Every structure is written in C-alpha cells, then in structure tokens.
Coordinates of C-alpha atoms in Angstrom, one line a residue:
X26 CA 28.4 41.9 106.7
X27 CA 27.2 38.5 108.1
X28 CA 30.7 38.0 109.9
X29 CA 30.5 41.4 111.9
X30 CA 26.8 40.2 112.9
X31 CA 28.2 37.0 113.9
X32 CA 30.6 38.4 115.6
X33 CA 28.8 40.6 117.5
X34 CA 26.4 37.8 118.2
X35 CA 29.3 35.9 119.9
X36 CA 30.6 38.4 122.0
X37 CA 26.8 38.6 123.3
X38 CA 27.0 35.1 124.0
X39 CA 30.2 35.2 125.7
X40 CA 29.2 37.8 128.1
X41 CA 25.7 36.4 128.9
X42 CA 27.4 32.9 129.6
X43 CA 29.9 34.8 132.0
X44 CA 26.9 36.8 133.7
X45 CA 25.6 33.8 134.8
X46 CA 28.1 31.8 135.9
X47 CA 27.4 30.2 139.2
X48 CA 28.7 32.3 142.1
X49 CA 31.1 30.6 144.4
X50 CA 29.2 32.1 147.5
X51 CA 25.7 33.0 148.3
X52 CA 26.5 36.4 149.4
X53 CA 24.2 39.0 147.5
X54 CA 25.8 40.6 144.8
X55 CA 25.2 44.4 146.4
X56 CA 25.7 44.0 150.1
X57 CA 27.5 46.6 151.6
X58 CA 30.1 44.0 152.5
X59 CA 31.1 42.7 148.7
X60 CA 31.4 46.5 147.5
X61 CA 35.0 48.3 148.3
X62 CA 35.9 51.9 146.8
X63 CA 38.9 53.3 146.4
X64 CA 39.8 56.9 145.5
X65 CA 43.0 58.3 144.6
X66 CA 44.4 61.7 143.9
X67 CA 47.6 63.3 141.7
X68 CA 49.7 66.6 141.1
X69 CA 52.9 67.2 138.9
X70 CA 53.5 70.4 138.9
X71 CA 56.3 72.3 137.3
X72 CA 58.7 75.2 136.9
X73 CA 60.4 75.3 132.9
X74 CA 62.7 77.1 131.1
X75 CA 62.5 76.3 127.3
X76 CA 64.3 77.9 124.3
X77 CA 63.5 76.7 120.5
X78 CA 66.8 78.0 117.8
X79 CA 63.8 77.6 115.3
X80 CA 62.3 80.8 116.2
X81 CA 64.5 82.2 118.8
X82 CA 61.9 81.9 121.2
X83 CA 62.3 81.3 124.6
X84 CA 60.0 80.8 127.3
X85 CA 59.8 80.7 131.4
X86 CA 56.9 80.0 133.6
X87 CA 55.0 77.7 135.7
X88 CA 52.5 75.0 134.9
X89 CA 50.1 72.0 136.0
X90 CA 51.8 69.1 134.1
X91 CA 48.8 66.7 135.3
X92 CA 45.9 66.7 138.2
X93 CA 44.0 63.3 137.7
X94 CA 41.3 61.9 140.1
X95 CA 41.1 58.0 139.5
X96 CA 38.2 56.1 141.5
X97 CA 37.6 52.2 141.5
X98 CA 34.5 50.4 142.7
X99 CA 34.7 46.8 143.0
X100 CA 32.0 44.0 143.7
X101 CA 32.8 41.1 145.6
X102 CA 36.1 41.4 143.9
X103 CA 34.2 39.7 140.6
X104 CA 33.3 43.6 139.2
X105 CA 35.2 46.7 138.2
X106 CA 34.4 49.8 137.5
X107 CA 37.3 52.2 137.3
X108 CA 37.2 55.9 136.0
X109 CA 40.1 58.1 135.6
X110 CA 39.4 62.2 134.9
X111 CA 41.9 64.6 133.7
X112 CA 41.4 68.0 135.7
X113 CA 42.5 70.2 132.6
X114 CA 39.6 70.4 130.5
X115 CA 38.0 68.3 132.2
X116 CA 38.7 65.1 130.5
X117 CA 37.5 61.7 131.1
X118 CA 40.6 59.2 130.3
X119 CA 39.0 55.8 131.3
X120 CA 36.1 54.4 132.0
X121 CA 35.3 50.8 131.9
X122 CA 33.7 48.0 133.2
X123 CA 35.8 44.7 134.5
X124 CA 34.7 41.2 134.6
X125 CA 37.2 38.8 136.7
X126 CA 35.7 35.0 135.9
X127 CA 38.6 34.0 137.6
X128 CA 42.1 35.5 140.0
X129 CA 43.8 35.1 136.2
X130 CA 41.5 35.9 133.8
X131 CA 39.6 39.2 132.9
X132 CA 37.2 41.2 130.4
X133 CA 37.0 44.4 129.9
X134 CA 34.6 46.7 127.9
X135 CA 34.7 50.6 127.5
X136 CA 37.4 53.1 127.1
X137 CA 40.8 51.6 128.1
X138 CA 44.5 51.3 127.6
X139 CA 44.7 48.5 125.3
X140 CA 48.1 46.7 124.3
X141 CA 50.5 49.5 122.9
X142 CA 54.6 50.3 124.0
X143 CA 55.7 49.6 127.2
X144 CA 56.9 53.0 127.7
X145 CA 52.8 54.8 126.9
X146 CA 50.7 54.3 129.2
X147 CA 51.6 50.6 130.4
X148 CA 53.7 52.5 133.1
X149 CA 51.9 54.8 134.6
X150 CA 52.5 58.5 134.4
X151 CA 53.5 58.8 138.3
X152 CA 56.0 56.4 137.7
X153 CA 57.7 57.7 134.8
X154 CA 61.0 57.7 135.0
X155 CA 62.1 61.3 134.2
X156 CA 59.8 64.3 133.6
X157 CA 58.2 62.7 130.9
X158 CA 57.4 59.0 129.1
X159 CA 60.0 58.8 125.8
X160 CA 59.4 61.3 122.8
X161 CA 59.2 58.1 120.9
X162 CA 56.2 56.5 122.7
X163 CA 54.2 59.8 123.1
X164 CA 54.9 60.4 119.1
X165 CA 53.9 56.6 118.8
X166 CA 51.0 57.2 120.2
X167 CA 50.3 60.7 118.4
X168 CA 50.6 59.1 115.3
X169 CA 47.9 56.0 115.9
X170 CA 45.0 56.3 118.7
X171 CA 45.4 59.7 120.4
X172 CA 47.8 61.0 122.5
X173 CA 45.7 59.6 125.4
X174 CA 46.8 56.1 124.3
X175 CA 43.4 54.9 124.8
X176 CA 40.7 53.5 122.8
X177 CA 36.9 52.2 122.8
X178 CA 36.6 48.5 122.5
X179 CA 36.9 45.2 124.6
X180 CA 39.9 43.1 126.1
X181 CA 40.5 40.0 127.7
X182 CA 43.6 39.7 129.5
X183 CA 44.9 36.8 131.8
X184 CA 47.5 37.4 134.4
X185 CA 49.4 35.2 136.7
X186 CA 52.7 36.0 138.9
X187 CA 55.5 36.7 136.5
X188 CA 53.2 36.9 133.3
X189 CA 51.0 38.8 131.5
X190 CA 48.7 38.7 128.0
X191 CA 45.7 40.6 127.1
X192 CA 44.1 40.7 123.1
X193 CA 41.9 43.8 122.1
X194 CA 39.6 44.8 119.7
X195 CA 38.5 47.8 119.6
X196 CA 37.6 51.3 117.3
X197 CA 41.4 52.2 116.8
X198 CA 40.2 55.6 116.0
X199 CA 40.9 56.7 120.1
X200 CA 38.5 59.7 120.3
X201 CA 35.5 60.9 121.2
X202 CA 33.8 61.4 117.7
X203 CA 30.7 59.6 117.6
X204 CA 31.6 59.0 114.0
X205 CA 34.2 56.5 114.7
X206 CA 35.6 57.2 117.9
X207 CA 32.5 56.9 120.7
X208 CA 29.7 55.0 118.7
X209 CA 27.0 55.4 120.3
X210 CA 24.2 55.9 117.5
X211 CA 21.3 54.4 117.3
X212 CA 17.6 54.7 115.3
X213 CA 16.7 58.0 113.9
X214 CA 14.8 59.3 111.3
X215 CA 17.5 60.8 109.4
X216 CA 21.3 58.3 108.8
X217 CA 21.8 55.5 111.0
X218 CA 25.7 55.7 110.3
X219 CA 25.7 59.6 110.0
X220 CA 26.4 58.9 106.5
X221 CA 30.0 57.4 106.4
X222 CA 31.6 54.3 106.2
X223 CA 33.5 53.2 109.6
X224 CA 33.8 49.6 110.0
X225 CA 38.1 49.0 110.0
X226 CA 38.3 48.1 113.8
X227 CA 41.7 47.8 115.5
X228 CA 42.8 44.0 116.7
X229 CA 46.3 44.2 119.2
X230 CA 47.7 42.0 121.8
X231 CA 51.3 42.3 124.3
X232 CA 52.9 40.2 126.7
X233 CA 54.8 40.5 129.7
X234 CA 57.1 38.3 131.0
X235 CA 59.3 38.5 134.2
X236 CA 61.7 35.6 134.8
X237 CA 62.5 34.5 138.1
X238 CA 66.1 33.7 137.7
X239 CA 67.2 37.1 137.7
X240 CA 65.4 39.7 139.8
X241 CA 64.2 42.8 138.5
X242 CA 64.2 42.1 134.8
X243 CA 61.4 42.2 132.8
X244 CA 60.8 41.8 128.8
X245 CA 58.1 41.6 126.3
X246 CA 56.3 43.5 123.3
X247 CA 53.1 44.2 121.5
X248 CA 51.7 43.8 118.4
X249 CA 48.8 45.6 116.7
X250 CA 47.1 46.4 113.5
X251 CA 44.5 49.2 112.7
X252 CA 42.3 49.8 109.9
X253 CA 40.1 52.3 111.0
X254 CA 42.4 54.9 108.8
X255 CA 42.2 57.7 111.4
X256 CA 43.2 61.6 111.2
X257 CA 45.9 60.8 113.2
X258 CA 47.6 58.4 110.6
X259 CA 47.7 61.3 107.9
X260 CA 50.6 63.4 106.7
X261 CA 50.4 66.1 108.8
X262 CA 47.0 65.9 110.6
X263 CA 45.3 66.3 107.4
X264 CA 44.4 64.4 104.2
X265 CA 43.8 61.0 103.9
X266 CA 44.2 58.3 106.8
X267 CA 46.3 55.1 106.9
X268 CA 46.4 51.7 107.5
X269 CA 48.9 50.8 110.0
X270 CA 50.5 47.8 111.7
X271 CA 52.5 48.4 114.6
X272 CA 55.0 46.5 117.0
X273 CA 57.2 47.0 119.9
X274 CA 59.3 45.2 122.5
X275 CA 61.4 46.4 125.9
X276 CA 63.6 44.6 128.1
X277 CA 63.7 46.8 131.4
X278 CA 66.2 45.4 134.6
X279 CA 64.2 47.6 137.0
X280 CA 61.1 48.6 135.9
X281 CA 60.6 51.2 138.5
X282 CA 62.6 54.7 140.0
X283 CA 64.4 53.8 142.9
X284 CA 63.3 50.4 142.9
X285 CA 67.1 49.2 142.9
X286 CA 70.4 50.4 143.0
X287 CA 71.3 50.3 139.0
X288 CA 68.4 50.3 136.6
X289 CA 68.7 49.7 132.9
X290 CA 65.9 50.1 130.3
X291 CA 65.1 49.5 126.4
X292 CA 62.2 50.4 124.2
X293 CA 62.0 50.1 120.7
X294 CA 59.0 50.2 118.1
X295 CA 57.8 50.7 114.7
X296 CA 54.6 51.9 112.7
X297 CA 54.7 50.6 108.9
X298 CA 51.9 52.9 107.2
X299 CA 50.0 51.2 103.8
X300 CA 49.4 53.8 101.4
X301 CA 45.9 55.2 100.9
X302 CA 44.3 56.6 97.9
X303 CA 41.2 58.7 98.1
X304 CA 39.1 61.8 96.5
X305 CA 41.0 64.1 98.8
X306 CA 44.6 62.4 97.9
X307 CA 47.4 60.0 98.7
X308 CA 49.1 59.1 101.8
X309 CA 52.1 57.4 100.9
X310 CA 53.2 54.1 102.7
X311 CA 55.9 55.4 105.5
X312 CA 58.1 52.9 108.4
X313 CA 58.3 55.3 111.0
X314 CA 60.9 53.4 113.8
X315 CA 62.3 54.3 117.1
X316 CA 65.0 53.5 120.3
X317 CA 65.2 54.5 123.3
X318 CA 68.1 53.6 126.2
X319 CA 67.9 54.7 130.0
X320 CA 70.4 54.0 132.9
X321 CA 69.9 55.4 136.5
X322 CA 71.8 54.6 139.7
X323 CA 70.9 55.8 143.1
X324 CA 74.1 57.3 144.5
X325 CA 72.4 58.0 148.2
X326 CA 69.1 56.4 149.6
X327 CA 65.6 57.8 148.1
X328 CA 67.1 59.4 145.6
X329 CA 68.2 58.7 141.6
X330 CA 70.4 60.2 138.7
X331 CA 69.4 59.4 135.6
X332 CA 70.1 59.7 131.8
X333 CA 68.1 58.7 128.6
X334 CA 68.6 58.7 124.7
X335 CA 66.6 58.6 121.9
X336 CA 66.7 58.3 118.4
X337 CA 63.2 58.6 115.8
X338 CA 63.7 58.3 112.2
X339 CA 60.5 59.6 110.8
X340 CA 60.9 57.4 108.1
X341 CA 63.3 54.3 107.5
X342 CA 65.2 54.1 104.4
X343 CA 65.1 57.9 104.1
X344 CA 67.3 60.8 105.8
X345 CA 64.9 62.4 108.2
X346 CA 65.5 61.8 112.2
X347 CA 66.2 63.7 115.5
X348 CA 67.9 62.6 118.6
X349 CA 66.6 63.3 122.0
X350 CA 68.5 63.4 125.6
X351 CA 67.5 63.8 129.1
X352 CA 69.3 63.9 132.0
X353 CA 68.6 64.4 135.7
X354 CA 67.7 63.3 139.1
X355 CA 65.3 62.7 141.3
X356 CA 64.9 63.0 145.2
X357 CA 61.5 61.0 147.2
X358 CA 60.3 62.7 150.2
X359 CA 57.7 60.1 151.0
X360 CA 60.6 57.1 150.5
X361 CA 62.8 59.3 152.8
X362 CA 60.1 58.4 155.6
X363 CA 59.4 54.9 154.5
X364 CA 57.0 55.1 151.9
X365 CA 56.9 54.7 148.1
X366 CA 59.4 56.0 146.1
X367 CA 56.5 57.5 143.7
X368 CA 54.3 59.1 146.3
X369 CA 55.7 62.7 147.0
X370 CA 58.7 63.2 144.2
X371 CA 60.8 66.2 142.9
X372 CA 62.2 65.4 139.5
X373 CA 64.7 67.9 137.6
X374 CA 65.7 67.3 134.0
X375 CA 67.3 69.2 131.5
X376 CA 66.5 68.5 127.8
X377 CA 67.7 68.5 124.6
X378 CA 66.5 67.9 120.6
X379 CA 69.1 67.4 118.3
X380 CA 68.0 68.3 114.9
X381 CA 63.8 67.8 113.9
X382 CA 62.6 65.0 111.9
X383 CA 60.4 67.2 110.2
X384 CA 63.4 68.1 107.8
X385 CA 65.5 66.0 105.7
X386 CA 68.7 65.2 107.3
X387 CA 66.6 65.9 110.7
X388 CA 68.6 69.3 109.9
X389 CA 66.1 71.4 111.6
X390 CA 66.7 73.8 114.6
X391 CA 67.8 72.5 117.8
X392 CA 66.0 72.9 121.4
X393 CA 66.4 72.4 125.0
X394 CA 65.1 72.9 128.3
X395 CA 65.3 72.7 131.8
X396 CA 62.5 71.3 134.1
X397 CA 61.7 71.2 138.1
X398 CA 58.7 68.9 138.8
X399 CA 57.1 68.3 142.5
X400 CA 54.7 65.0 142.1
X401 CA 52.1 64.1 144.7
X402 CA 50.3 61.2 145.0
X403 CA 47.3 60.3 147.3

C-alpha cells in the first residue's frame, strides 16, 4: 500500500516541478496570441454486401462506418488539449491533457492511445490501408482494453526526427466503468472503493524507428503487461478475467496509401493469458498469436491496388485458427488535384474468412464480403 502512495506522491511531484518550470518567454500564458485551435472533421461511409455459410444469411445495405469530430487547443505550443468524439452514440474517444517540457519530450494524462500494435490505432483510421485496420489488431484489441484501444492513465513519450518512445501506466481496464475503468470516486458516506478490489494497473511502452538509409521503411514494436484482469480478458466475455502480457513488432516499407509506388507491410503480435482462479471459476492460461502481410502498388497516379493476408490462431500449440484476405483498390480525388492522398478517398474491397477460430481445426463456416467506402476528411 505505501508504494502506490509513494507513487502517487511522485507523479505529484513530477508534475508540480514541470508546472513551474521557468517559461522561456514572458508572454502571458492566455493571450490570444499563444492559444491556436484546430478543428477537424471525418466521414467513411459505405455500401456492403455480406454473406455468412454459418447461418446462410446474407445481407445488403448502407452504413456510416465512422463520423468523428477531433478538436485541439494548444497554448503557446507548451499545452494540449485534444478531444476526439465518435458521432454514433455519441462517444467520447480521447480526451487529454499534453505537457511539452521540451520540442522532444511530452506528458500526457487522461484518456489516450497508449503503446499497443502498430496496425490499432497508432495509424489512424483515415489512413488505414484497406476498408479496415487487420482482424488481428481489432481482435487484439477486443481481447485486452476495449475495442477503442484506449485507456485511462498517463504517458511520457519523447520524439525526435526518425524515432519515437513513449512508457504508460495506466487502468488497463479501457472503459468507462467508474469501477475500474474511469475512477473518479471520491468521499461518501457509503464505500470509498464501491466495494471491490481494483488496484492491477497496466505498465506498456513501443518504439519507432525509421532509418535514414533507406527511405520509406519503418520498424518497431510494443510491449505491455496488464493486471487489471478485465471482462475483456475472459473466455467468452464472461467469467473470470486474466492477467495478460502482450507484445508486437512491424516492419512497414511505406507506411502510408499512396505514399510510394510499391508498399510492403508486416504486423505480428501475441497475448500470453496467466490463468485465474476465482469463486465464479477458471480462466485457463491461453497464447493467442497473429500475422499479418500487405503489398500494394499504384499502377496509375492517385490511385492503389492492394492485397492483405492474415492468419490468428486463437491459441498456439492447439488446432484452432482462421485465415483472413482482402483485396482491392483505392482511387484519391483530393490527390488527383494535389492534395493528400487520405483527404477525399473511395476504397473497394472484397473480403473473405477462411474457416473461424472459434472451432477446433478453425473448421467453422466460411464468409465474405464486398465493400464500397467514400472517406472525407476536413
């Protein structure tokens, strides 16, 4: 118990010594000249045709894939605040609070995208390179924080021009719960802690590394480790939560569509479960692992073919997997006029699962699909 005080004593510390570091200019911290804003808008929108061999389903229709509003306030380029809101539910993504004490190093406190797979939210969703980010990176993240890949805690990150590290620690649980997820408690006259025992935070960390030798390429990993025992760690959404360390690495030779004529990309990661006995039962340990390869080439300017596979064993060492393809192409209306590639896009893809790793033998019913998606970004 002492070392979570102390702990929490030094990161008071820390901040209050950053707070008042000298400021390199007399300039009041509010003027209207040190403040800039910036507000940005997004649409993916998308026509499907999808057809499940499970249950001999099939399904056609229109949908909003995403509609995000992301604002940024900065203070005399030493503060950030940055917000991100999901228009479908609403939901609030991010929201936190940056402190630059210098161009290289940061802090940052509140709900972010800490250190996880290059392929989750590391690259952001309007520059994903097909209709969606890998099946194995939105399972990954499924199956630890959240499907929003985010979490509530604090990071310090430094970057320079062709390298990049940031160390977290934060809940690890992802959500909003304010048991656990969003603590935000304080003196009553009923539980202080509701109760229940939360106290395994999450500690993870990635770097990023670009060499300059060869242009384009760009490598790195992350590793993590979470004992906040989550539901999303247990078999099946329910039951007991799990332990969980966690790594990843990528090597990408164009990181972004259409920024070059031939891209190449690779992701792989694992989750290695511990086992968890409780009242309510046993979670068995569990080494869930996954690959994924992409190649595109831009046959004509502002425009990209491209083609991904991807293999998930739901658990190493036993005989339950699917494999995943996607291929399409891509055509960029605002690139066509001189502007980013990312900024007005139509992206078609057709889809495919082979097999489910939910059976053994990843046996299970095929499916594919077809997808049209307009982006449009602002």
């Amino acid at each position: 118990m002492s070392l979570r005080y102390g702990l929490i004593g030094l990161l008071g510390l820390l901040i209050t010594l950053l707070l008042l570091r000298p400021a390199s200019a007399q300039t009041p911290l509010l003027s209207d000249s040190t403040i800039s804003t910036t507000l940005k808008t997004s649409l993916q929108f998308r026509a499907s045709v999808l057809d499940d061999e499970g249950t001999n389903t099939e399904q056609i229709g229109f949908g909003i894939r995403r509609a995000r509003l992301q604002y940024r306030i900065s203070v005399r380029d030493r503060f950030e605040i940055f917000m991100q809101v999901e228009g479908q539910g609403p939901k609030l993504l991010d929201a936190n609070l940056t402190y630059r004490l210098s161009p290289r190093f940061s802090f940052t406190g509140g709900r972010l995208q800490g250190p996880q797979p290059e392929a989750f939210t590391p690259t952001p969703f309007f520059r994903i390179d097909a209709i969606e980010r890998p099946f194995i990176a939105r399972n990954w993240a499924a199956q630890t924080v959240g499907g929003d890949g985010r979490d509530f805690g604090l990071q310090a990150a430094y970057t320079a021009s062709n390298f990049q590290a940031r160390l977290s620690l934060s809940n690890g649980d992802g959500s909003y719960r304010r048991i656990g997820g969003n603590l935000r408690r304080d003196l009553n006259l009923e539980s202080f802690t509701g109760g229940t025992d939360e106290d395994g935070l999450a500690v993870s960390g990635d770097v990023g590394w670009q060499p300059r030798a060869v242009s384009g390429l760009d490598l790195g990993g992350h590793l993590s480790y979470n004992g906040s025992r989550n539901p999303n760690t247990a078999i099946g959404g329910s039951g007991p939560g799990r332990e969980y360390v966690s790594a990843s690495t990528y090597l990408y030779w164009g990181r972004m569509p259409g920024s070059q004529p031939v891209r190449l990309k690779a992701d792989a990661l694992l989750i290695d479960y511990a086992e968890n006995s409780t009242a309510n039962g046993t979670a068995p340990e569990q080494t869930t692992g996954g690959l994924s390869l992409l190649a595109a080439v831009q046959p004509v300017t502002s425009t990209e073919v491209f083609a991904r596979a991807e293999r998930l064993e739901r658990d190493l060492g036993e005989d339950a997997g699917a494999t995943f393809l996607t291929a399409g192409a891509s055509l960029s209306l605002s690139a066509l006029r001189g502007g980013p590639y990312h900024a007005a896009r139509i992206t078609g893809a057709f889809k495919q699962r082979l097999g489910s790793a939910q059976f053994e033998g990843g046996d299970g019913p095929n499916a594919t699909g077809a997808i049209l998606q307009a982006q449009f970004r602002f």
